[in-house]
JSON list of C-alpha atoms in Angstrom, two decimals:
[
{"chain": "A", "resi": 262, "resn": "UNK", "atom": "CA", "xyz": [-8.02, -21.93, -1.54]},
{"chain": "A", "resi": 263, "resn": "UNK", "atom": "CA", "xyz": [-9.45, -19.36, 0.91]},
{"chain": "A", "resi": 264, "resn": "UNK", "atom": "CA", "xyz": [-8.97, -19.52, 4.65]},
{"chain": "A", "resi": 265, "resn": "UNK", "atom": "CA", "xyz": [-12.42, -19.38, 5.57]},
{"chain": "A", "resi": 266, "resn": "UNK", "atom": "CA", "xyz": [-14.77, -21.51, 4.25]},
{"chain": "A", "resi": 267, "resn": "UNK", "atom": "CA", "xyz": [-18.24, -20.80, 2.40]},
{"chain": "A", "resi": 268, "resn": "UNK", "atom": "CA", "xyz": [-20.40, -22.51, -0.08]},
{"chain": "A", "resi": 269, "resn": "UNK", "atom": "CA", "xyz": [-19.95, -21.06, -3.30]},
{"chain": "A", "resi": 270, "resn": "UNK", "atom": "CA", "xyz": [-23.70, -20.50, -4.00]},
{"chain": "A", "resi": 271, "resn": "UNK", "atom": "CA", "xyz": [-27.24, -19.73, -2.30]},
{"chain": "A", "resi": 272, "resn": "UNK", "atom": "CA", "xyz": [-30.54, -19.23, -3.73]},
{"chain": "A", "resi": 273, "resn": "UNK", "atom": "CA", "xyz": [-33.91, -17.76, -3.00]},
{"chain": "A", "resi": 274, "resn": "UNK", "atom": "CA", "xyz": [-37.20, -16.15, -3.55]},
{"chain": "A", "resi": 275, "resn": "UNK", "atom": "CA", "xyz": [-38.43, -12.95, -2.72]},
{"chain": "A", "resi": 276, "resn": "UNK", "atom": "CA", "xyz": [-39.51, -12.66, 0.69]},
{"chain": "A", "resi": 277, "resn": "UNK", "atom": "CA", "xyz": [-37.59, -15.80, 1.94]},
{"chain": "A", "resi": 278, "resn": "UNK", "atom": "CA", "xyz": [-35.08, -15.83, 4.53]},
{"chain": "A", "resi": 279, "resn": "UNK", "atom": "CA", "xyz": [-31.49, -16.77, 3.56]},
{"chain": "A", "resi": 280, "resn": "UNK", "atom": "CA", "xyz": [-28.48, -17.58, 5.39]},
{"chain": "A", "resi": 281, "resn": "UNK", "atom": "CA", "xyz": [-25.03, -18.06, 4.22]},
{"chain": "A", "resi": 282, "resn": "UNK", "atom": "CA", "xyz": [-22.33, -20.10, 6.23]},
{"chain": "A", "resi": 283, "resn": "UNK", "atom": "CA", "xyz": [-18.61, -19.34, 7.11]},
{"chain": "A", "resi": 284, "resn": "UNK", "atom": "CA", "xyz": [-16.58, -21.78, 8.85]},
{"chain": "A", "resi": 285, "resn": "UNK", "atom": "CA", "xyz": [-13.22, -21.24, 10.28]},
{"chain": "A", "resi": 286, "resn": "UNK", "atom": "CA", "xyz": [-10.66, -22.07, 12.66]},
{"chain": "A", "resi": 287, "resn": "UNK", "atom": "CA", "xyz": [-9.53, -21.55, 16.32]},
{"chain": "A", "resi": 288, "resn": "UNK", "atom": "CA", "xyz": [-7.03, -18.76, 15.05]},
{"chain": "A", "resi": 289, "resn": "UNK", "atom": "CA", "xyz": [-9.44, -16.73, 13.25]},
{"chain": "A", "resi": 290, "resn": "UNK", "atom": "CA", "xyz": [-13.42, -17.22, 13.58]},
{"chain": "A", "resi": 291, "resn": "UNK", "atom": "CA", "xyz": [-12.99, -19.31, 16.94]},
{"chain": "A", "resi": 292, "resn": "UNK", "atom": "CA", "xyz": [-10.87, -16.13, 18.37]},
{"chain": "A", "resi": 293, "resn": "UNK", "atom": "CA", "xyz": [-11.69, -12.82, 16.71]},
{"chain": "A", "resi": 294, "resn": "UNK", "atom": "CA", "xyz": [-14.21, -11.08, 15.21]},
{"chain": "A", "resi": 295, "resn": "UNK", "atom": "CA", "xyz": [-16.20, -11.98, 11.95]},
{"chain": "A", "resi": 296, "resn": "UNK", "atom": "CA", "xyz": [-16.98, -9.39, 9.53]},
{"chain": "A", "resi": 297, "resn": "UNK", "atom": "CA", "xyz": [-19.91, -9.85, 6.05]},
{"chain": "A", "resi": 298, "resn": "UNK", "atom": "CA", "xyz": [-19.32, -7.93, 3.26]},
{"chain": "A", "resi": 299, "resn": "UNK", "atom": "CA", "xyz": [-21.41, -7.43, 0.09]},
{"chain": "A", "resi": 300, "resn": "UNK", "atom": "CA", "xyz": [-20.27, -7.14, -3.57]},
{"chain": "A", "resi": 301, "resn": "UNK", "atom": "CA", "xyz": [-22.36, -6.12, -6.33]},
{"chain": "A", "resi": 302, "resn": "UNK", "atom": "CA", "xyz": [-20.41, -7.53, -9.60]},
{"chain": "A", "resi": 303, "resn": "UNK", "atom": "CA", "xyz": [-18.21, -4.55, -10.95]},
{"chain": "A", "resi": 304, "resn": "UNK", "atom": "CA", "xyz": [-18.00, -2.67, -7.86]},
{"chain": "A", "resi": 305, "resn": "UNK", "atom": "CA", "xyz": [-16.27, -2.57, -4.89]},
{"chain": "A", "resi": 306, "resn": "UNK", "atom": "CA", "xyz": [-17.21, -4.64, -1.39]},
{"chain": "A", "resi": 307, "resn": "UNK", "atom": "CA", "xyz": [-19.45, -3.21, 1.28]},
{"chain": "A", "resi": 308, "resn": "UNK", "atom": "CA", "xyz": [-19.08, -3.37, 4.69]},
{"chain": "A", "resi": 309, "resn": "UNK", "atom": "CA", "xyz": [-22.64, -5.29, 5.86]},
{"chain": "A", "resi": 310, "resn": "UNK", "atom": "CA", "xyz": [-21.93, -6.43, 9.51]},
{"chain": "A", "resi": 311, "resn": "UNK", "atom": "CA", "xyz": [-19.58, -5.97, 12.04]},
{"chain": "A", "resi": 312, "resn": "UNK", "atom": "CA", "xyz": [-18.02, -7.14, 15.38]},
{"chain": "A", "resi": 313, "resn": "UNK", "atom": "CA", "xyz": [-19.96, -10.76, 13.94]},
{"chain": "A", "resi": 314, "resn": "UNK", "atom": "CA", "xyz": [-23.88, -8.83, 14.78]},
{"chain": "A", "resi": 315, "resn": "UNK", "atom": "CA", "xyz": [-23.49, -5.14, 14.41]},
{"chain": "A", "resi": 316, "resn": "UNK", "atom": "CA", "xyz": [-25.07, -3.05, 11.34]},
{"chain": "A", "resi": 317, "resn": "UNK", "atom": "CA", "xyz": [-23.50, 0.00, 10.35]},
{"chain": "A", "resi": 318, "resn": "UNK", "atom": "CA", "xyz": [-25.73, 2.80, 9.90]},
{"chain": "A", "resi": 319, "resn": "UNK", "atom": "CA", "xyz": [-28.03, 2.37, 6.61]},
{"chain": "A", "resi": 320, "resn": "UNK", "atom": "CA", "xyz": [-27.43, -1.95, 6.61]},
{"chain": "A", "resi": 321, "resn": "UNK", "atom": "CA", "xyz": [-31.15, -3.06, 6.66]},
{"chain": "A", "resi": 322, "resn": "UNK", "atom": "CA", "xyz": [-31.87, -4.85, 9.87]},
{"chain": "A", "resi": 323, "resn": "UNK", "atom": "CA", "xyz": [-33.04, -7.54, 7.02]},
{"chain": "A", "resi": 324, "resn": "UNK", "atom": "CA", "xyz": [-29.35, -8.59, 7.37]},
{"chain": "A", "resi": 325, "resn": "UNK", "atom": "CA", "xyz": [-27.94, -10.11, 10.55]},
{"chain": "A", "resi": 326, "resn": "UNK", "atom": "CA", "xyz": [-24.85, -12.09, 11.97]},
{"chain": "A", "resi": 327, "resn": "UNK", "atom": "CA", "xyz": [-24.07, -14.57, 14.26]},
{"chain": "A", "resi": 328, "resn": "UNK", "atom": "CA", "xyz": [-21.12, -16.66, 15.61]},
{"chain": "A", "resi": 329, "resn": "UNK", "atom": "CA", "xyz": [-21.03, -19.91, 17.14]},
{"chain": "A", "resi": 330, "resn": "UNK", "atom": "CA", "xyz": [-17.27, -21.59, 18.03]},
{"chain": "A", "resi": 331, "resn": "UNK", "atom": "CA", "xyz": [-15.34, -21.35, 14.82]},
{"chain": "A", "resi": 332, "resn": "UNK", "atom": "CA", "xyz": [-18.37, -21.09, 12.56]},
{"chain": "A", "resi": 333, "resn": "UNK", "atom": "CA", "xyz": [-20.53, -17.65, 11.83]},
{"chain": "A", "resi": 334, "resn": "UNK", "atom": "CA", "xyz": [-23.43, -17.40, 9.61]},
{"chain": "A", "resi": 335, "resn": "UNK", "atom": "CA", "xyz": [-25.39, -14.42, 7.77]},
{"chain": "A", "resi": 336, "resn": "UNK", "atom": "CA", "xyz": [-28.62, -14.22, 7.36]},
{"chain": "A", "resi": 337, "resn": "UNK", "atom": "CA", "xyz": [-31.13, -12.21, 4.84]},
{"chain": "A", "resi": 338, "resn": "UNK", "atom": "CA", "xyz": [-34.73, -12.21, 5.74]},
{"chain": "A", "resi": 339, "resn": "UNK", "atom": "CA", "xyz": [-37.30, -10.73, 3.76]},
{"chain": "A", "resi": 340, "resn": "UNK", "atom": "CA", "xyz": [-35.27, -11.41, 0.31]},
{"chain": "A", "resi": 341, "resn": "UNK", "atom": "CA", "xyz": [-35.22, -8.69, -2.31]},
{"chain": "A", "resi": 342, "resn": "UNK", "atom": "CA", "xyz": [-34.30, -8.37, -5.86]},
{"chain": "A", "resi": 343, "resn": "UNK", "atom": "CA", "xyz": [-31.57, -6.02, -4.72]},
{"chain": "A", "resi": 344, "resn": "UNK", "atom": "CA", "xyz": [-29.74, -8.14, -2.54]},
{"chain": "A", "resi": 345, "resn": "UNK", "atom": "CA", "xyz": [-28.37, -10.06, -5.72]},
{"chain": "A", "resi": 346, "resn": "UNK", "atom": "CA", "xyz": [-24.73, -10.42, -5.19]},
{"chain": "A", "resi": 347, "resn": "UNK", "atom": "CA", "xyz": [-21.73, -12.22, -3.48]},
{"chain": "A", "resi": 348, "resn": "UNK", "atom": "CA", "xyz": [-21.17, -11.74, 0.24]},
{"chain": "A", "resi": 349, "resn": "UNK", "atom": "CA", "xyz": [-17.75, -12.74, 1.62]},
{"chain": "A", "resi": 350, "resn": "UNK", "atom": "CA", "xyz": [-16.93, -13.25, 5.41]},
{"chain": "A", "resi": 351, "resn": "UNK", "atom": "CA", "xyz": [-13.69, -12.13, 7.21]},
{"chain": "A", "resi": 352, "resn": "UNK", "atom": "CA", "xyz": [-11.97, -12.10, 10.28]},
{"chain": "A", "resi": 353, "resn": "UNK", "atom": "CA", "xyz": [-8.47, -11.29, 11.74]},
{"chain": "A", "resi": 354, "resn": "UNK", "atom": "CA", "xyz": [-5.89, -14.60, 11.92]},
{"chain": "A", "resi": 355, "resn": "UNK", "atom": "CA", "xyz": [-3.92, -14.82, 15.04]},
{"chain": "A", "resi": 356, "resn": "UNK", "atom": "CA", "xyz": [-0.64, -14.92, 12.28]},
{"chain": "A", "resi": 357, "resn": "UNK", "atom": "CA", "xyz": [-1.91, -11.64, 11.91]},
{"chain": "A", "resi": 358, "resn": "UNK", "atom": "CA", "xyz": [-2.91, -11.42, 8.85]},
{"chain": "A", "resi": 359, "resn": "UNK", "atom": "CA", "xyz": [-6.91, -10.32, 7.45]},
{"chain": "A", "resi": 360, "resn": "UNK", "atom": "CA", "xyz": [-8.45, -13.67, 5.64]},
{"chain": "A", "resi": 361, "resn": "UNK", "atom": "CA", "xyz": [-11.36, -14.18, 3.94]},
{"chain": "A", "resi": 362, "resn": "UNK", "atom": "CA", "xyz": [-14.08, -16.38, 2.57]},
{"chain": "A", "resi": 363, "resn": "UNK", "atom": "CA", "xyz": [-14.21, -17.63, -1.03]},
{"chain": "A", "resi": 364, "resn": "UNK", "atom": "CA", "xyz": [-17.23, -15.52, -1.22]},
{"chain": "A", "resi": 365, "resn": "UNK", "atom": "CA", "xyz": [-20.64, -16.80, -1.76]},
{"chain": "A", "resi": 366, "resn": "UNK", "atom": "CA", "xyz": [-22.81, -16.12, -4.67]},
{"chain": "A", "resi": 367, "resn": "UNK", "atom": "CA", "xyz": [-26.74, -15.00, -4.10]},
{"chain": "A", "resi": 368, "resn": "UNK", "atom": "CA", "xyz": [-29.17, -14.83, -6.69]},
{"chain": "A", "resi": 369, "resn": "UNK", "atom": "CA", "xyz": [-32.55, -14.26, -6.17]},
{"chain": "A", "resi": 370, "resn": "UNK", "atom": "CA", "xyz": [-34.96, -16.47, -7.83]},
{"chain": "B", "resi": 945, "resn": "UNK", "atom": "CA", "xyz": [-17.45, 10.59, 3.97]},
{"chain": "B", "resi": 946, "resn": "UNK", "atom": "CA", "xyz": [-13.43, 10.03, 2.36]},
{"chain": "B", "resi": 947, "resn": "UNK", "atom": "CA", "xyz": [-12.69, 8.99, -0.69]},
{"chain": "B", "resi": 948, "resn": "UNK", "atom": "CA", "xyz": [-10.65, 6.86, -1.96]},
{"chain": "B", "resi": 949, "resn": "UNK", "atom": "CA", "xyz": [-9.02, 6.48, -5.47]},
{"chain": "B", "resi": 950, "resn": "UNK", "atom": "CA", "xyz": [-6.65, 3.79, -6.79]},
{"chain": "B", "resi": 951, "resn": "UNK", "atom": "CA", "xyz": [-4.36, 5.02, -9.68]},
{"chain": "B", "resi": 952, "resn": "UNK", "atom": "CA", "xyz": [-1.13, 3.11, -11.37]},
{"chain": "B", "resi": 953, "resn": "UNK", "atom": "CA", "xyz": [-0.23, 1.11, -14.41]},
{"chain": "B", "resi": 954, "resn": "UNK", "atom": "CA", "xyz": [-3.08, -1.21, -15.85]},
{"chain": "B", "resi": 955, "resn": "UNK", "atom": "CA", "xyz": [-0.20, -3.08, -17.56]},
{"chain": "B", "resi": 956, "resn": "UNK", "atom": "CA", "xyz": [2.53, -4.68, -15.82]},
{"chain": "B", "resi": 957, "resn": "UNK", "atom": "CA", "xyz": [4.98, -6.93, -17.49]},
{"chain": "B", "resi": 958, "resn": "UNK", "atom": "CA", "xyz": [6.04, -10.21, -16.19]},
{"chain": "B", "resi": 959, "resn": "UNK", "atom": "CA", "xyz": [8.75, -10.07, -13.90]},
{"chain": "B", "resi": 960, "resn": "UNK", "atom": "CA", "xyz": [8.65, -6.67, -13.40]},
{"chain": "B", "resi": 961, "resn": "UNK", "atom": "CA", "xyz": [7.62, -4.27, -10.12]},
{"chain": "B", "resi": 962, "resn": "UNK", "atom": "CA", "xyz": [3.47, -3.60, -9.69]},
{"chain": "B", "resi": 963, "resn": "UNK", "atom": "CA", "xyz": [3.31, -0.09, -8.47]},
{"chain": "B", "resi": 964, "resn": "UNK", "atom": "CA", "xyz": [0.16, 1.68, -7.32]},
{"chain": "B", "resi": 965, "resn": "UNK", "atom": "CA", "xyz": [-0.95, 4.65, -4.91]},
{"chain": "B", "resi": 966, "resn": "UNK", "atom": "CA", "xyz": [-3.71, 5.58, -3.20]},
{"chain": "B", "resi": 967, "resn": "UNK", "atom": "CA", "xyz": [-4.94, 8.68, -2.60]},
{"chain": "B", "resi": 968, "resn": "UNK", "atom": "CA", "xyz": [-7.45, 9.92, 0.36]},
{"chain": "B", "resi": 969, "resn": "UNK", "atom": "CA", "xyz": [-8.97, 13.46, -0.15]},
{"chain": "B", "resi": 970, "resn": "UNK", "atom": "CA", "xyz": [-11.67, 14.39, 2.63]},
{"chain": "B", "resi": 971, "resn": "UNK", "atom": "CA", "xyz": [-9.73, 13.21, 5.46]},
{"chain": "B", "resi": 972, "resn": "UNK", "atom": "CA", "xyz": [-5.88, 12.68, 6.22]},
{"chain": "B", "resi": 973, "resn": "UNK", "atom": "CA", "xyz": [-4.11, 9.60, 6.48]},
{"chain": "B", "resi": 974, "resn": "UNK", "atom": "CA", "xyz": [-2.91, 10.49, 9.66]},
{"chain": "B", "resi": 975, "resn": "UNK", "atom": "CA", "xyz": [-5.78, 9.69, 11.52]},
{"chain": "B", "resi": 976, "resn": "UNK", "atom": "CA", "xyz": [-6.43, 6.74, 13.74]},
{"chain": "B", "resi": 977, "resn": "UNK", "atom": "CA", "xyz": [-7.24, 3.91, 11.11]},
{"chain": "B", "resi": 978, "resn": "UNK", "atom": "CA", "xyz": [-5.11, 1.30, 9.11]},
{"chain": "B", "resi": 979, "resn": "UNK", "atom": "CA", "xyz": [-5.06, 0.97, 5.57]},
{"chain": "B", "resi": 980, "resn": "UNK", "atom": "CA", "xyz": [-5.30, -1.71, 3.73]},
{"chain": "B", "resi": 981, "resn": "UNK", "atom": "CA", "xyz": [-4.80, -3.04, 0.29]},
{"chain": "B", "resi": 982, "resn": "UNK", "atom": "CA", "xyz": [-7.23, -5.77, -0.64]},
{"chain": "B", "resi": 983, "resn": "UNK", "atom": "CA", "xyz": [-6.80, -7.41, -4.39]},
{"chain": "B", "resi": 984, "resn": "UNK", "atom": "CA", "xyz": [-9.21, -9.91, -6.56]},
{"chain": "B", "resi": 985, "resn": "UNK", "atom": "CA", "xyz": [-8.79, -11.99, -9.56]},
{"chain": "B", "resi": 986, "resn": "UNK", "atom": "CA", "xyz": [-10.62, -12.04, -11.90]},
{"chain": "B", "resi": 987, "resn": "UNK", "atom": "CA", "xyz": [-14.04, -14.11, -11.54]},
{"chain": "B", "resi": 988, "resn": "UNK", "atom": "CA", "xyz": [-12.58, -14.64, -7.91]},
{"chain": "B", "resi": 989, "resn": "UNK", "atom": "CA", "xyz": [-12.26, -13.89, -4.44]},
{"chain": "B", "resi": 990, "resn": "UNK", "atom": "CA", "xyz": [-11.21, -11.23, -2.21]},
{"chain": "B", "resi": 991, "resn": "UNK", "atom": "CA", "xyz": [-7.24, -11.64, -0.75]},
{"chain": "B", "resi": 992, "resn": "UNK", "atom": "CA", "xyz": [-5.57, -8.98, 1.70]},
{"chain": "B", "resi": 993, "resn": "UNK", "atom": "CA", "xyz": [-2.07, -8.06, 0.57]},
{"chain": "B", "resi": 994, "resn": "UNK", "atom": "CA", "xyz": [-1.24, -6.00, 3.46]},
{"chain": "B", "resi": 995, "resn": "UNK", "atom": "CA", "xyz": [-2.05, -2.94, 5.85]},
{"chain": "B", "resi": 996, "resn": "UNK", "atom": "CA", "xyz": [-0.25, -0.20, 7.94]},
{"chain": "B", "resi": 997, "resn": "UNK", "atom": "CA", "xyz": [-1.23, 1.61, 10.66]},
{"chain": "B", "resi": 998, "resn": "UNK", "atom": "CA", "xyz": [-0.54, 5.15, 11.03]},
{"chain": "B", "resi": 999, "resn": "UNK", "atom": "CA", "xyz": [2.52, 5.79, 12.14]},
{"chain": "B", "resi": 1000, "resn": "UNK", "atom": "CA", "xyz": [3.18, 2.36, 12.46]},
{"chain": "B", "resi": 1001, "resn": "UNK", "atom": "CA", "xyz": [4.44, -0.70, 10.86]},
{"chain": "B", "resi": 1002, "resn": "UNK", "atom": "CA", "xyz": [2.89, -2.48, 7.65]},
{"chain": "B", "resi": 1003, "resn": "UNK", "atom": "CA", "xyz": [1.83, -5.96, 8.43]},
{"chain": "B", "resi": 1004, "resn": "UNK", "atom": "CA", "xyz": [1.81, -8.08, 5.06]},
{"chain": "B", "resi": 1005, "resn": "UNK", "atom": "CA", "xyz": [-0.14, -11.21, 4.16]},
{"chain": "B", "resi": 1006, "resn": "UNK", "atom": "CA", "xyz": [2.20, -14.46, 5.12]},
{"chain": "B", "resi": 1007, "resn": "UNK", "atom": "CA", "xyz": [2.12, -15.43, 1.01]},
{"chain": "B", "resi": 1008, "resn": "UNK", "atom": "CA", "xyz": [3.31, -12.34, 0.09]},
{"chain": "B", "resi": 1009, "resn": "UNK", "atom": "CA", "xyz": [5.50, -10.58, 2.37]},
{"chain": "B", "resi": 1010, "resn": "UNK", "atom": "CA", "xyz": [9.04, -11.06, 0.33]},
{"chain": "B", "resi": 1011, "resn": "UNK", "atom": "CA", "xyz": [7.61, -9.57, -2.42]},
{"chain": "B", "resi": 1012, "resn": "UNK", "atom": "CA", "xyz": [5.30, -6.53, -1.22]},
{"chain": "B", "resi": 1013, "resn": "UNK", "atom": "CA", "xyz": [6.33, -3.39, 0.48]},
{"chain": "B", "resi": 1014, "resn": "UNK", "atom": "CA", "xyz": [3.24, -0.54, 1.49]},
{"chain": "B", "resi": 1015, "resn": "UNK", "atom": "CA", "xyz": [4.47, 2.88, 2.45]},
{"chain": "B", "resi": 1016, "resn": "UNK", "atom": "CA", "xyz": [2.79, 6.08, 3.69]},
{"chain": "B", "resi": 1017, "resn": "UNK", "atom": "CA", "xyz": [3.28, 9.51, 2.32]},
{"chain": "B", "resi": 1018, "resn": "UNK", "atom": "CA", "xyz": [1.30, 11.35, 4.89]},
{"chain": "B", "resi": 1019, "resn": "UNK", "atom": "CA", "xyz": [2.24, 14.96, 3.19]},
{"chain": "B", "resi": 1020, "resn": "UNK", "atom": "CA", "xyz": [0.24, 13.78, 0.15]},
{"chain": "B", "resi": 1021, "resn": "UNK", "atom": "CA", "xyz": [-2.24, 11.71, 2.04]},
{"chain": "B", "resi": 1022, "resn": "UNK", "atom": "CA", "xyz": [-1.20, 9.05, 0.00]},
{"chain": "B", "resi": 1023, "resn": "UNK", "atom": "CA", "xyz": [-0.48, 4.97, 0.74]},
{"chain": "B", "resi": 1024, "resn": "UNK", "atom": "CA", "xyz": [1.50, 3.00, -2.16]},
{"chain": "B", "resi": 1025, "resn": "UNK", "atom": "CA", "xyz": [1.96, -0.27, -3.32]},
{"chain": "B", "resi": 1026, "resn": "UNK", "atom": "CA", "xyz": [5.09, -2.28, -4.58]},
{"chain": "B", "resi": 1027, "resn": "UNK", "atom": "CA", "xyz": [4.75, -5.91, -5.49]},
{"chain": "B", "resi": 1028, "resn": "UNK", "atom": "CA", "xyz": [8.25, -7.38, -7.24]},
{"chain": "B", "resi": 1029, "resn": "UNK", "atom": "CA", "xyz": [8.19, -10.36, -9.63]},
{"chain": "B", "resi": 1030, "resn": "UNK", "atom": "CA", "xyz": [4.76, -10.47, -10.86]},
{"chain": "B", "resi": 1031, "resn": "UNK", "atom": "CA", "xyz": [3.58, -13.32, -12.63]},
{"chain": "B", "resi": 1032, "resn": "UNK", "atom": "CA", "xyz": [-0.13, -13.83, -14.29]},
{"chain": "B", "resi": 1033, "resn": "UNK", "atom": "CA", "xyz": [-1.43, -14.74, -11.02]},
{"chain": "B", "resi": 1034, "resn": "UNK", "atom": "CA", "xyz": [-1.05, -11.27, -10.22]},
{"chain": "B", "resi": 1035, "resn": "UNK", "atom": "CA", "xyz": [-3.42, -9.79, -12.30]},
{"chain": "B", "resi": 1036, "resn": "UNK", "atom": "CA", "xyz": [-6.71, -8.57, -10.42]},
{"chain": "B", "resi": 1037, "resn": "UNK", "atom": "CA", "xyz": [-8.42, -5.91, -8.89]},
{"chain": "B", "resi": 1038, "resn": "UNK", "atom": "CA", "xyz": [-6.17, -3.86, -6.75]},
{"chain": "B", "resi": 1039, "resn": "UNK", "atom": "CA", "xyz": [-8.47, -2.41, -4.18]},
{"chain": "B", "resi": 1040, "resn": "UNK", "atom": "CA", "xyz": [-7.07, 0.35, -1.63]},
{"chain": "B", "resi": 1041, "resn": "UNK", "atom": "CA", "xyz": [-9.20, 0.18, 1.84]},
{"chain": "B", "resi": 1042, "resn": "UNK", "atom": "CA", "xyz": [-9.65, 2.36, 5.16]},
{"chain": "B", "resi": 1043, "resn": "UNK", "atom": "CA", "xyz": [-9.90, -0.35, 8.64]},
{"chain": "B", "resi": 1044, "resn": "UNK", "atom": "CA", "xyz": [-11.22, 0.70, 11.87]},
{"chain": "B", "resi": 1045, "resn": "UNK", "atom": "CA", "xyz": [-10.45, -2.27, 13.03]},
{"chain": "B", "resi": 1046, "resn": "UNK", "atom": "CA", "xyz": [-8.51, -5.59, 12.39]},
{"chain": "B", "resi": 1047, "resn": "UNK", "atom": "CA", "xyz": [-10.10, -6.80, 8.80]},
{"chain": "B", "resi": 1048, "resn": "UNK", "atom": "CA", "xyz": [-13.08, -4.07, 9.64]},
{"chain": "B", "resi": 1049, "resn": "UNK", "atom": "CA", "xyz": [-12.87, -2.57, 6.07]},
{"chain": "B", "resi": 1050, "resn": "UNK", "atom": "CA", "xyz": [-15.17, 0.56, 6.21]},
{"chain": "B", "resi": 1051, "resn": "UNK", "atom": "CA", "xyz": [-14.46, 2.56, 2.90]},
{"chain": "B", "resi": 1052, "resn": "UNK", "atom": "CA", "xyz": [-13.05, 1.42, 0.04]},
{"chain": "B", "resi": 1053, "resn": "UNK", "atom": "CA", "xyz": [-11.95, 2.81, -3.22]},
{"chain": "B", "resi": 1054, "resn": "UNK", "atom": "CA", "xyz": [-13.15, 1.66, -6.68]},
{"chain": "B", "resi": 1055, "resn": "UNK", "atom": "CA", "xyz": [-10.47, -0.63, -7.33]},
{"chain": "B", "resi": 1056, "resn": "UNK", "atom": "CA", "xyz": [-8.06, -0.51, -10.44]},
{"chain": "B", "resi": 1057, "resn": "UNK", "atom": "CA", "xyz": [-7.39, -3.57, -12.92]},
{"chain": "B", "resi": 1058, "resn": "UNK", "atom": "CA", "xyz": [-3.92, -4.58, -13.26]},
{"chain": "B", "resi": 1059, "resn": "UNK", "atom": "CA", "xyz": [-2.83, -7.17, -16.06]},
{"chain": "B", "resi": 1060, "resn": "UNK", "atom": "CA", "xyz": [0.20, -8.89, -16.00]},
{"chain": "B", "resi": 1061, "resn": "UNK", "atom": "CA", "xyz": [1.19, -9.90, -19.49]},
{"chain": "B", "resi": 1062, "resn": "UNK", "atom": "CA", "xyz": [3.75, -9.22, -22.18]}
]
């Protein structure tokens, strides 16, 4: 059972515009920052966005963030073949401690 | 860019000690970032065993702080991992990760797969 909260799947077609949901608490989402990451199957995660809206350099601006309360969201526009693969959420806990998302699976259609 | 490479037993019997080190080439441990150890089961999520800070204390996730201890070696720019009385439920990807920031995980290393089993 992971701390933060995401739906297990999302789907799309190419060209579409996506976005994936992450719900937390007052301790984590509701106080610190919220953090996407992207996993290809069978390699390691990638840091997608930052600081809940911020790209690092060579992130598509296809991909952006956004946090509300205790609730943040990603969102894909312009959906490509390539962006095929599960995108956790994370943010620092107040019991200091890193949690994350049960990770959400995106296939492209 | 650094890099990052896990390396350790695959194989880990039950009961016994999971031991693994990371090692950072292209840049030093000493500078001004934690690192982290992330792990994921198989066909599962991600889960952050612990971090520590250079120079600093490790912080360890609430669920597994009697049993894990992370360490620095700073000489050999490398970060370890000890996790006592491992069970099946330990098996996953071990992934060792550089933070800028609390759970900002910039770089990360491939990841090594560790089975617990007799």
């Amino acid at each position: 059972q992971s701390v933060l909260t995401q739906p297990p799947s999302a789907s799309g077609t190419p060209g579409q515009r996506v976005i994936i949901s992450c719900s937390g608490s007052r301790s984590n989402v509701g106080s610190n920052y919220v953090y996407w990451y992207q996993q290809v199957p069978g390699t390691a995660p990638k840091l997608l966005i930052y600081k809940n809206n911020q790209r690092p350099s060579g992130v598509p601006d296809r991909f952006s963030g956004s946090k509300s309360g205790t609730s943040a969201s990603l969102a894909i526009s312009g959906l490509r073949s390539e962006d095929e693969a599960d995108y956790y959420c994370a943010a620092w806990d107040d019991s200091r401690s890193a949690v994350f998302g049960g990770g959400t699976q995106l296939t492209v259609l | 860019q650094v890099q990052i490479e896990e390396s350790g037993p695959r194989l880990v019997k039950p009961s016994g000690t999971l031991s693994l080190t990371c090692t950072v080439s292209g840049g030093s441990l000493s500078s001004t970032q934690w690192w982290s150890w992330v792990r994921q089961s198989p066909g599962k999520g991600l889960e952050w065993i612990g971090e520590m800070y250079s120079g600093g204390d490790p912080s360890y996730n609430p669920s597994l702080t009697s049993r894990v201890t992370i360490s620095v070696d700073k000489s050999k720019s490398q970060l370890s991992l000890n996790m006592s009385s491992v069970t099946a439920a330990d098996t996953a990807v071990y992934y060792c990760a550089s933070a800028s920031g609390y759970a900002k995980f910039d770089n990360w290393g491939q990841g090594v797969l560790v089975t617990v089993s007799s």
